Structures are given as C-alpha cells and as structure tokens.
Short mmCIF file of C-alpha atoms in Angstrom, two decimals:
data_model
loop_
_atom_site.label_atom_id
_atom_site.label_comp_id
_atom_site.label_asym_id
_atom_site.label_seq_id
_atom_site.Cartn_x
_atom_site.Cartn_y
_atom_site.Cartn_z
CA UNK A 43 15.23 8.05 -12.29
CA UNK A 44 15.50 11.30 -13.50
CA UNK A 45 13.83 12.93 -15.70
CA UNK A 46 10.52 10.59 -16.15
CA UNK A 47 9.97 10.06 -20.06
CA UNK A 48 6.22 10.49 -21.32
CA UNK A 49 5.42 9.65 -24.57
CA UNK A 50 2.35 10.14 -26.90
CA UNK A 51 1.45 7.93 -29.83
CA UNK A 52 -1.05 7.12 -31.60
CA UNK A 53 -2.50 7.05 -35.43
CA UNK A 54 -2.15 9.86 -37.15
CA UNK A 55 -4.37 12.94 -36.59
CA UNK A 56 -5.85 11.36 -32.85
CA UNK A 57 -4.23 14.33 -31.28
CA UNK A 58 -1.20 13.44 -30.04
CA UNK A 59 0.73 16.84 -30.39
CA UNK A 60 -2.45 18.49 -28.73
CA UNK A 61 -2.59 16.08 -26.04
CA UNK A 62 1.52 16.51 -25.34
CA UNK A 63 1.01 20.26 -25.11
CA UNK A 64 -1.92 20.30 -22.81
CA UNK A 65 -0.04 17.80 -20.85
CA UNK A 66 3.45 19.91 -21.08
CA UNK A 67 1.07 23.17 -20.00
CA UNK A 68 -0.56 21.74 -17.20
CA UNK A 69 2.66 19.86 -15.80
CA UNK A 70 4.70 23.43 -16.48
CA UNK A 71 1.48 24.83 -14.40
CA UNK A 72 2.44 22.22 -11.53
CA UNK A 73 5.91 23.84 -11.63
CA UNK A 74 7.36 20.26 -13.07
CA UNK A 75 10.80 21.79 -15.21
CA UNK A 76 9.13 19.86 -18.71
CA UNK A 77 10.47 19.46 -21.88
CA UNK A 78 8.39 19.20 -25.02
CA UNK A 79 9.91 17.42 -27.52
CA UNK A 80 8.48 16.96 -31.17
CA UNK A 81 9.62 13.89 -32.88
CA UNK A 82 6.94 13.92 -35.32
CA UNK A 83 8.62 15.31 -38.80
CA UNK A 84 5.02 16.89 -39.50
CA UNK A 85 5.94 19.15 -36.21
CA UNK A 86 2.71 20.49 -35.44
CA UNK A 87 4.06 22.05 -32.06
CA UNK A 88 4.34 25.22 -33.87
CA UNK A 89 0.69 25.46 -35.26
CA UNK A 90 -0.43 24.47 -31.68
CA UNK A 91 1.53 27.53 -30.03
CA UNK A 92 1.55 29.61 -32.80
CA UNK A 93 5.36 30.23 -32.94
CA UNK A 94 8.10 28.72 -34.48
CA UNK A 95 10.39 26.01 -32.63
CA UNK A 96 13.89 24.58 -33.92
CA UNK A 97 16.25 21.96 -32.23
CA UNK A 98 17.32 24.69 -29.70
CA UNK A 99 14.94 24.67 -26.79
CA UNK A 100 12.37 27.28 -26.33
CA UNK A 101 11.27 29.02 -23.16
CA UNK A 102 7.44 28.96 -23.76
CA UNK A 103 6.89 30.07 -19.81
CA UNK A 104 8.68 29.47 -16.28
CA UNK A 105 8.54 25.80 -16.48
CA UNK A 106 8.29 24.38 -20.39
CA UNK A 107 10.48 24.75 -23.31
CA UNK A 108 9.76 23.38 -26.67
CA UNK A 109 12.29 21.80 -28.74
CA UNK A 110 12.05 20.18 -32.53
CA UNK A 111 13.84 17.50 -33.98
CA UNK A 112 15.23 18.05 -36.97
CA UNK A 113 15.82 14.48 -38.41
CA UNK A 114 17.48 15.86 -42.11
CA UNK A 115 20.33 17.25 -39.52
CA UNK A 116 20.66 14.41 -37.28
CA UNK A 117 21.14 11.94 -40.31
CA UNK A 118 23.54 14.40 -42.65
CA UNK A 119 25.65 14.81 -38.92
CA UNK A 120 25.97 10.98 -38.48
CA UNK A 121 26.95 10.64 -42.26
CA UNK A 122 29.74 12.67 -41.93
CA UNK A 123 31.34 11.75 -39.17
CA UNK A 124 31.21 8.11 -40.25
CA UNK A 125 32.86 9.55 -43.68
CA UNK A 126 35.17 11.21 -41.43
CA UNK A 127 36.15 8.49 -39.48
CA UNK A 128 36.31 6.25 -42.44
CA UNK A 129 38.87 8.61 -44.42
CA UNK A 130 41.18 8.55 -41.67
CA UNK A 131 41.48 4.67 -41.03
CA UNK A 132 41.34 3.38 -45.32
CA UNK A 133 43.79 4.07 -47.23
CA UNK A 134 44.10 6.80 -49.77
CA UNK A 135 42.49 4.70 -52.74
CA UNK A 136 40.03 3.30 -50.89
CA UNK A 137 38.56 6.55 -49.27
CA UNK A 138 38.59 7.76 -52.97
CA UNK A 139 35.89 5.45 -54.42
CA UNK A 140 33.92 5.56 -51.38
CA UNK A 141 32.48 8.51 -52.50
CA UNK A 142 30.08 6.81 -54.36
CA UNK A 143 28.71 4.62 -51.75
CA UNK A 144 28.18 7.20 -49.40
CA UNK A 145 25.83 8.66 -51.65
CA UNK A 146 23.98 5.33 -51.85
CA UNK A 147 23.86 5.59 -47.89
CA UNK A 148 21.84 8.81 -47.26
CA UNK A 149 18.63 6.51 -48.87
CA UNK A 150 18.90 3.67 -47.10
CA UNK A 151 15.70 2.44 -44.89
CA UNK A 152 16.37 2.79 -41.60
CA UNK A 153 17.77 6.30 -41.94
CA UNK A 154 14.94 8.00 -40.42
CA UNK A 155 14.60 6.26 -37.01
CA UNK A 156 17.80 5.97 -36.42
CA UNK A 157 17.89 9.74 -36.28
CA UNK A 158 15.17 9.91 -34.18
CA UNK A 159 17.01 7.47 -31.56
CA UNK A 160 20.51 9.47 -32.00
CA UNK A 161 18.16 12.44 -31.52
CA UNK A 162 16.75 10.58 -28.02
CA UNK A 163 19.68 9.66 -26.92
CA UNK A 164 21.48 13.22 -27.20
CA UNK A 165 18.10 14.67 -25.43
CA UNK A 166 17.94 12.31 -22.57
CA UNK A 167 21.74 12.80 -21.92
CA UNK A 168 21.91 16.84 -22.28
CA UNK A 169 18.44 17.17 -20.47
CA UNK A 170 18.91 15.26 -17.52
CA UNK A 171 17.95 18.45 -15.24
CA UNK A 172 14.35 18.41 -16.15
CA UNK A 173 11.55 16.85 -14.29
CA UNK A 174 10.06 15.81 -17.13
CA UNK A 175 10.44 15.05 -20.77
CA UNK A 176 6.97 14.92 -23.33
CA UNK A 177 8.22 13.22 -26.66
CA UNK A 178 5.19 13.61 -29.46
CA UNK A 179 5.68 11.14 -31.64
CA UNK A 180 5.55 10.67 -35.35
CA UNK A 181 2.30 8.55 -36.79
CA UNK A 182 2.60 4.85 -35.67
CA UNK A 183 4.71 3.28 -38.52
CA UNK A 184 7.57 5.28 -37.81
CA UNK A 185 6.94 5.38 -34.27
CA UNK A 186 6.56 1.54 -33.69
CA UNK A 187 10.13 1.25 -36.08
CA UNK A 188 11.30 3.98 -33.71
CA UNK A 189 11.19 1.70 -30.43
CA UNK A 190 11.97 -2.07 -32.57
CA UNK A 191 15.34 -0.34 -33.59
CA UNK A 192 17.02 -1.14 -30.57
CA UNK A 193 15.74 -4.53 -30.52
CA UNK A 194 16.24 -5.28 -34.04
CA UNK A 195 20.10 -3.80 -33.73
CA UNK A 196 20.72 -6.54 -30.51
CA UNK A 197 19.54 -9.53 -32.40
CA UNK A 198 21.71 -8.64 -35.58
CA UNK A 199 24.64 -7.62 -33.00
CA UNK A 200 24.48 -10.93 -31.33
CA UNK A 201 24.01 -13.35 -34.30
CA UNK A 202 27.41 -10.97 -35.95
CA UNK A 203 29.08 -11.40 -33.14
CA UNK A 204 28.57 -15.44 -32.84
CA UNK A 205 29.16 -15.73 -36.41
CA UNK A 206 32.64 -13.56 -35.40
CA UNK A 207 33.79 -15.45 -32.67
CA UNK A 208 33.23 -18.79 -34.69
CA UNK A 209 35.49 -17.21 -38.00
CA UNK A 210 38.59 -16.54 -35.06
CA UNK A 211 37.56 -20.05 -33.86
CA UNK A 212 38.64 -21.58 -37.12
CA UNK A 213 41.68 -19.11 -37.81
CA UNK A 214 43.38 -20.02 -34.13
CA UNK A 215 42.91 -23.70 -35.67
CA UNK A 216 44.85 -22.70 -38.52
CA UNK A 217 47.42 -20.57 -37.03
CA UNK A 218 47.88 -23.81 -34.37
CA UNK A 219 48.45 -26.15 -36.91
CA UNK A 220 51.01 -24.11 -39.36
CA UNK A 221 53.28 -22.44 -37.14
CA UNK A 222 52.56 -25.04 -33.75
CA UNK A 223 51.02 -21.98 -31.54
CA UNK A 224 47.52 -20.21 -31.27
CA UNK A 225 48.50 -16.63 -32.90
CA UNK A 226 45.43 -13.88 -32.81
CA UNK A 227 45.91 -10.71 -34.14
CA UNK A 228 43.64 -8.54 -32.25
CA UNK A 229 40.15 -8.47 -34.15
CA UNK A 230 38.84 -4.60 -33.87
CA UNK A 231 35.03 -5.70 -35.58
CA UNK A 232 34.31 -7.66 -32.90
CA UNK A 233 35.55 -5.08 -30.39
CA UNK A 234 33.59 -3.05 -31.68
CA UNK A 235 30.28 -5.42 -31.61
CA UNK A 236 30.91 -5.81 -28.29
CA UNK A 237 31.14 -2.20 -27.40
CA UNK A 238 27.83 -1.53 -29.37
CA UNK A 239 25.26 -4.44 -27.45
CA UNK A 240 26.40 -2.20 -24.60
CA UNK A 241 25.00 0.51 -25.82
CA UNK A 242 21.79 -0.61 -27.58
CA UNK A 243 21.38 -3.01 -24.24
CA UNK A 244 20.48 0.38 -22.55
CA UNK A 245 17.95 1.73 -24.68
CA UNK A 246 15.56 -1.72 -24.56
CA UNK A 247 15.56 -0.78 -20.45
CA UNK A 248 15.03 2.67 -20.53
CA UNK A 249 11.41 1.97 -22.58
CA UNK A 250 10.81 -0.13 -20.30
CA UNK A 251 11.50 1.55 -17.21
CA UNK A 252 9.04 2.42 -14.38
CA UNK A 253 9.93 5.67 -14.64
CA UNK A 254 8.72 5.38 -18.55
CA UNK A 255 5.24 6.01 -19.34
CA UNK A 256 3.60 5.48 -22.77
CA UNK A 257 0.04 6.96 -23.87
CA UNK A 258 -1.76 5.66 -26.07
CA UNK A 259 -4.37 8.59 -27.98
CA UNK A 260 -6.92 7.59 -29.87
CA UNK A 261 -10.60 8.77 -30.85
CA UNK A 262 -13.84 7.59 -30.49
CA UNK A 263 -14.22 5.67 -33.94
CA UNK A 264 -13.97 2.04 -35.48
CA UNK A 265 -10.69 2.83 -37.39
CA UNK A 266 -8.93 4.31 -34.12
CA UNK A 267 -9.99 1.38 -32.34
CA UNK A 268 -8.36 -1.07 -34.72
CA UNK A 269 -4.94 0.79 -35.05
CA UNK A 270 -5.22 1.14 -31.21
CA UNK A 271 -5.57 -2.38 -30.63
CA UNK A 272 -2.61 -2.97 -33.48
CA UNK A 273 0.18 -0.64 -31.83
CA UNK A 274 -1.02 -2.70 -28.03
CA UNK A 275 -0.03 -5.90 -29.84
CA UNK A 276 3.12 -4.86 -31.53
CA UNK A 277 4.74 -3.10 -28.84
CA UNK A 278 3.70 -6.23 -26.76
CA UNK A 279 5.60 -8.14 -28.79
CA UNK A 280 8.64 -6.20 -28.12
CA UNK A 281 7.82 -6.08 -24.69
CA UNK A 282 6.72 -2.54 -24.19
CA UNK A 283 3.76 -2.13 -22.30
CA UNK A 284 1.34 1.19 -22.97
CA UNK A 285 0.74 2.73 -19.65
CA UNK A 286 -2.55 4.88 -20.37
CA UNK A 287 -4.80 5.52 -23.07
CA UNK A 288 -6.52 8.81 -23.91
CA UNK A 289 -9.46 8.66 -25.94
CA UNK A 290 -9.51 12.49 -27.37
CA UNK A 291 -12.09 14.51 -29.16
CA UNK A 292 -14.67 12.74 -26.82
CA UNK A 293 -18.09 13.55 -27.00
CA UNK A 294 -19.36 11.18 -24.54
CA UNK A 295 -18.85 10.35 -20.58
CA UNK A 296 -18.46 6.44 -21.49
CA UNK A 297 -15.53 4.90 -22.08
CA UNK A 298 -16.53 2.39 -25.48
CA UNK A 299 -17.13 -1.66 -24.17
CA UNK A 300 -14.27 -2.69 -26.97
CA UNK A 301 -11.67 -0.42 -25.64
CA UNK A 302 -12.93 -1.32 -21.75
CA UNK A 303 -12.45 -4.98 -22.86
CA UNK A 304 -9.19 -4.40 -24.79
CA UNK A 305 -7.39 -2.15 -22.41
CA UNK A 306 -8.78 -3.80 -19.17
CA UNK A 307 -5.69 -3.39 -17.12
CA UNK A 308 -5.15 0.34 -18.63
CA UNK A 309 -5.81 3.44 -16.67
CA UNK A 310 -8.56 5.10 -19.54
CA UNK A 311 -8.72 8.89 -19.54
CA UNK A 312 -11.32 10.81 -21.39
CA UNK A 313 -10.28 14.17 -23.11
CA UNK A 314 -13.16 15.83 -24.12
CA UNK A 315 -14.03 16.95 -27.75
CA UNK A 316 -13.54 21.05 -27.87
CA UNK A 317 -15.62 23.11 -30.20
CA UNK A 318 -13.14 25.87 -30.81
CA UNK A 319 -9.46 25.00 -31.71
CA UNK A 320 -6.85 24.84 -29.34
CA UNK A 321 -4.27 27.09 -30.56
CA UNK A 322 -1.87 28.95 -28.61
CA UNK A 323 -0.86 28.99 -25.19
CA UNK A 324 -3.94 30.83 -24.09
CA UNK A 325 -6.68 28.51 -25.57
CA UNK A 326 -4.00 25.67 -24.11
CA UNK A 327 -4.45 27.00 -20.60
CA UNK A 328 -8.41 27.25 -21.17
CA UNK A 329 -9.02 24.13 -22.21
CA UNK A 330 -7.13 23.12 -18.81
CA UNK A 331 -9.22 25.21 -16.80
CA UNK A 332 -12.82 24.15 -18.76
CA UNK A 333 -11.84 20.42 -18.13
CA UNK A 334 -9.90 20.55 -14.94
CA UNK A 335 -11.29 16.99 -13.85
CA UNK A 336 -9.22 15.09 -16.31
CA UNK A 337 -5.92 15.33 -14.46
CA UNK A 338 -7.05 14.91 -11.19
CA UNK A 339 -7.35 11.96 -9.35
CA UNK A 340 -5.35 9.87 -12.34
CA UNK A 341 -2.08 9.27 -12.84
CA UNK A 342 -0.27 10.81 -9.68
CA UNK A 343 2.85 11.23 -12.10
CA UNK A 344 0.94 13.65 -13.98
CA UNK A 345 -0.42 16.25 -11.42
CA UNK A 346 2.21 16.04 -9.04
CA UNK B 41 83.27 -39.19 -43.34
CA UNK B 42 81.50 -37.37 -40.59
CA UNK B 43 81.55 -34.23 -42.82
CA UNK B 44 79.20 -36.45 -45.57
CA UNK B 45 76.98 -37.21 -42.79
CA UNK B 46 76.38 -34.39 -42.07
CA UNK B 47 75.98 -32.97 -45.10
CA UNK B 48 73.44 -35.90 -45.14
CA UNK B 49 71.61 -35.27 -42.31
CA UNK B 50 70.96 -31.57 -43.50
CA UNK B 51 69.29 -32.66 -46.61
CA UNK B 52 67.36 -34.73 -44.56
CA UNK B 53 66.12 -32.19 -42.34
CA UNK B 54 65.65 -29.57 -44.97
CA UNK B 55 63.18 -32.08 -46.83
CA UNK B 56 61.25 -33.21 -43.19
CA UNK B 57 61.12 -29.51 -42.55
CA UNK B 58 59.56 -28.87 -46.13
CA UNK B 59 57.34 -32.02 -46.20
CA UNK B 60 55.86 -31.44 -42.80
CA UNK B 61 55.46 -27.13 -44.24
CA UNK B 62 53.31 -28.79 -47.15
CA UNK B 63 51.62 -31.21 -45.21
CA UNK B 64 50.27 -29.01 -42.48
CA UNK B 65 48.89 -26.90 -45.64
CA UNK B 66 46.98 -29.10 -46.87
CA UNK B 67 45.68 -29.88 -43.52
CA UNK B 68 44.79 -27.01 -42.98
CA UNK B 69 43.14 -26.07 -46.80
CA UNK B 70 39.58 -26.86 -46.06
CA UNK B 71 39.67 -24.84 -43.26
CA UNK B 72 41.38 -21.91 -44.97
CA UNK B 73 38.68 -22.24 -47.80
CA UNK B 74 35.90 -22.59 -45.09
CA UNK B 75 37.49 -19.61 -43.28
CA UNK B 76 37.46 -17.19 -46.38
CA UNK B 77 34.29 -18.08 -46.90
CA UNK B 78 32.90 -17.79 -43.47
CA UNK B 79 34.54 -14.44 -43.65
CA UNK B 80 32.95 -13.22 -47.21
CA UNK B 81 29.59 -14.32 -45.77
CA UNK B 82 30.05 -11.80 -42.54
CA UNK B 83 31.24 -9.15 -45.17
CA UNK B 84 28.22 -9.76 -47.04
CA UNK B 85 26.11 -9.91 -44.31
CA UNK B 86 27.51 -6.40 -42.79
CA UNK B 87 28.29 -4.78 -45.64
CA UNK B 88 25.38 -5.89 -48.15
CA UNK B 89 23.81 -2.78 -48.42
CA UNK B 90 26.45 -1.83 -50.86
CA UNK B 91 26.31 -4.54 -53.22
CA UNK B 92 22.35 -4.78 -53.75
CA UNK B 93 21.31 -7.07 -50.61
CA UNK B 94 19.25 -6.48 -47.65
CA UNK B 95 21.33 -5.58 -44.68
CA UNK B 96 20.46 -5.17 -40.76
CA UNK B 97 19.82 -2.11 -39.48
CA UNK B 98 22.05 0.55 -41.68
CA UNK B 99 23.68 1.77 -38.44
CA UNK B 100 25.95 -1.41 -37.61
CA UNK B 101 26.93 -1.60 -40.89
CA UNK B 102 28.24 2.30 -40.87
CA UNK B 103 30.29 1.45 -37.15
CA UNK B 104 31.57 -1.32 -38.28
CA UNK B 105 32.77 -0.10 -41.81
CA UNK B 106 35.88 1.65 -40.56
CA UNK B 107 37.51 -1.36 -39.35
CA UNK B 108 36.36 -3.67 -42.72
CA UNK B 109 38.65 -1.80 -44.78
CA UNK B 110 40.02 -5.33 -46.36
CA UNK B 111 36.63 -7.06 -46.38
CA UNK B 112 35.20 -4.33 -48.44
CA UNK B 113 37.59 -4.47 -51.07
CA UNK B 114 37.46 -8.42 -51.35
CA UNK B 115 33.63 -8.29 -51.49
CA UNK B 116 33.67 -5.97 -54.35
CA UNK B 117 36.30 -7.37 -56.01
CA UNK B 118 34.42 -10.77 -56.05
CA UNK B 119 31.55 -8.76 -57.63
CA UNK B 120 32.80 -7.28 -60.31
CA UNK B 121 34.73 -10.75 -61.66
CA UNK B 122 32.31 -13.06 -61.48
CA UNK B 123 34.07 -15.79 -59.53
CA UNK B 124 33.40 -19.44 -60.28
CA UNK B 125 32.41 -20.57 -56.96
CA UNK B 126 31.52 -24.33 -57.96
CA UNK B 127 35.50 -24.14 -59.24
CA UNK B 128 37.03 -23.43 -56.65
CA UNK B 129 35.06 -25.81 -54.44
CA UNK B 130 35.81 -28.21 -56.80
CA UNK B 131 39.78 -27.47 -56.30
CA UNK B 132 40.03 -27.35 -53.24
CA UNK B 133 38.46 -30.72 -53.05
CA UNK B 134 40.59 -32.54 -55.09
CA UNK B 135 38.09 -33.46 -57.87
CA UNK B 136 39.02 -33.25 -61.21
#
C-alpha cells in the first residue's frame, strides 16, 4: 500500500523530530519521494533545518519536502463548516442563539487531536504519490489520544447507534398500534452514524497496517525507560503494536538488559549521542555519513 | 324506521371508533413516555457538551448536530424549567 506511513514517538525531548529528519534525509538520499510531516505543535522541524515550514509542503532537496501542521487552522476550518452546515438545515431562530454555543465549542477537549486526525487524513489522501510519509509526533499524551480517537469514536458510534435503533424500535410499536401499520419517517441521525463507523472503521486499519511502522525513541535513562515501557502498554491495549525502537543520544554499543527484556520481539537500533548539534541539512547529512552503520542491515523498509 | 337505525348505528360507530382512538392511547402511553425519554437520554448523551455534561468525543456530537435540530431545543428547554420528573412519572402511572 502506498505510501508506507512511519511514525516517531516518544517522550518529550528523546529526539523524535531529529530522528524523523535524519530518517527523511537519508530515505530522500535513497531517492524514496518522502514526506516530512510535523505533527508536534512545538514544530521543531524548523530549528532542525534552519528554515521556516508552513502547511504547504517544502522542497528541502530532490526527494523530501517538509510540511507543518497547523492545528489552530485545522480546528477554526472544521468549526465553520459545521456552523455552516448547521445554519442552513435549523431554522432562523435556532441558528440565532447558536451563536453562543459555538463559542463554548472551540474549548472543548478533544479539539486538538481531532485536528491532528482531520490533518492525517487530508495528508494521506492528497499525498498518495509519495513513497513515503515521516509523521513526528507531538509528546506522548497527545500522541497516544491522537491514535485512541478513532477507537474511542467507534465504541461511542456503536453504543449511539444501538441505543438509536432501539428508540425507532419502540416508535414502530407505537405507530403499529395507533394507526394499525408500522409508519417510519426516515431517521437522518442514524444515517448519519452509520455513514461515520465507515469512516472511523478505516483509520483503526490503517495503524495497523503492515505497511505502518511505528518507532519508538527513547534515551538511555531510567525516566525514558519507564515512559517507554508506558506508551508499549497503552498502544497495546488499543492494539497497535510499535515496530522499532531507537534508543538516541547513545553513548554506549549495548543495548540496556531492561529494554532487551521489555522489547524482546523489537528490532533495537542504536543512534549514537553527537557532540555538536545537528542543525541544518548539512550537519543532517554528516551525521548520516559519521554513523552510516545504523541504517544498514535493519529495517529493509528503511534503506531501500 | 330504517332511517332511525341508521341513524343508530352511526352513533354507534362514531363512539367504537372514538373508544378504540382512546384506548389504543393509553396503550400505547408508557411507551410514548418511555420513548421521549429514551430519546432525551440520546440528546443528552450526544449533545451534553452543551448543557454542562461529559460528552464522547466532541466530533460526533458536531456531525450529528445538524440533523438534532428538535432534540436540541427540547433538551434546553427542559433545562431552563426545571421539570418535575418524579411528576410526570407519577402521571403517567396513574398514581395519585
């Protein structure tokens, strides 16, 4: 399935954004078409190549562009077309005092990574030429809300939509009984339900997919460990499954005994520790060339 | 003499047709009641966010408000008066 999906995640401060663009360079280098895509709202793409990036795509050399998500957009665009939609099908009173409400809206949890998924989806489905697409991910609480949402949405769509079915139950009862025949007005909610577990039923797969791969980053210390170990259970329990796990900053050639014994069916990569910083597209390319050993010979997906 | 039987066996009609319109009502009463309440429980459910409760994931309830035009209204309504729910349970169950 085209394009592959890669993403990085991790605690906060592991690495992640480095370890997407070294990834993005070196694939780019392989002549893969790549995509980077920031969905971290801290967006440090742009400190790592030293130029600015928005939600329009950015040719950083033959084979990568860059691209930001801007999550304040995606969640002001959704807004309004819901307002707009809303306005056309209430009637003239009703649309008035909505006002109010809407403003309630624009705060509600949830917000956020649901922008980030209407984000995913629109990049997935626009970008479907590239080879490959690198999503850097925001720290883990947003990023572990990020892949529940679809989950979350298809239990609350299917308990609505039993809950539905069992109100029209009762009303054909009703209708039977006082004018002698079953009469059903056509119910647009459930329609509607039924039109979005379609959709969200897609999204669950696509994680999931073979063609998915998920890196875990984290650094040699205690507190990396534990978060590490956290994010393994909880996207267990949602049935994602972490394909690799980079341990970055590294200043040894041993791979710790508690994340050997944790991640014992993981493929384990080592990204050494750098002493100068890694930013721009030069010192990106370097750092490739100093540690050329870490790509080859591991995943195939990532050097071919 | 046909004419007054007739006339007769309108009347009688008129009243079957009338008794069996008020008996099937209150046949069907309890379910009516369970039905509006079945529904204001979905409304709440959906549509929670807006009166102060928990609600799933803020997405379903923005699809699905465009087509809960009705439900909206009756929620809020039932808000902002302060129904008395043990009442109307009461009433519709006959107890005085």
């Amino acid at each position: 399935m085209k394009p592959e999906l890669q993403f990085f995640i991790g605690k906060g401060g592991v690495g992640k954004s480095t370890m997407s663009a070294i990834t993005a360079v070196h694939l780019s280098r392989n002549s893969r078409d790549t995509l980077l895509v920031s969905l971290d709202p801290a967006h440090n793409q742009r400190d790592i190549f030293q130029q600015d990036f928005s939600e329009k795509p950015k040719k950083v050399d033959n084979h990568l562009a860059v691209k930001e998500v801007d999550t304040e957009y995606w969640i002001e665009k959704y807004l309004k077309e819901t307002e707009k939609t809303i306005k056309q099908t209430y009637s003239y009173e009703s649309a008035f005092n909505l006002q109010n409400y809407f403003n309630v809206l624009q705060f509600s949890p949830g917000l956020e990574e649901y922008a980030l998924l209407l984000a995913f989806e629109n990049i997935i489905r626009t970008f479907d030429d590239k080879d490959i697409i690198i999503f850097d991910m925001a720290p883990t609480a947003l990023t572990l809300r990020f892949f529940s949402l679809p989950f979350i949405t298809l239990i609350w769509l299917e308990e609505l939509l039993k809950l539905r079915e069992k109100i029209y139950a009762k009303k054909e009862i009703i209708s039977e009984i006082k004018i002698g025949r079953k009469e059903i007005q056509q119910d647009k909610v459930k329609a509607k339900l039924q039109i979005l577990i379609q959709e969200y039923g897609h999204l669950p797969d696509r994680f999931k997919s073979d063609a998915t791969q998920i890196n875990l980053v984290m650094n040699n210390d205690k507190l990396s460990f534990s978060e590490a170990f956290r994010i393994k259970k909880k996207l267990n329990d949602i049935g994602i499954q972490i394909d690799s796990v980079l341990i970055n900053k590294s200043q040894s050639k041993e791979v710790p005994d508690e994340v050997r014994n944790e991640f014992s069916h993981h493929k384990i990569t080592l990204f050494p520790f750098s002493p100068k910083s890694i930013l721009g597209y030069k010192a990106l390319n370097e750092y490739i060339d100093e540690n050329n050993g870490i790509f080859i010979g591991n995943s195939k997906r990532i050097t071919e | 003499m046909i004419s007054i039987l007739n006339t007769l066996k309108g009347k009688i009609v008129s009243v079957l047709k009338v008794t069996d319109e008020v008996m099937r009502s209150k046949a069907v009463e309890t379910i009516e009641y369970e039905v509006e309440e079945l529904d204001n429980i979905f409304a709440i459910l959906v549509l929670g966010t807006f009166i102060g409760i928990p609600s799933p994931p803020i997405h379903i309830t923005m699809e699905l408000l465009p087509e809960m035009e009705k439900e909206f209204e009756i929620m809020l309504e039932k808000v902002s008066t302060a129904h008395d729910p043990l009442g109307d349970l009461f009433s519709v169950l006959d107890i005085d």
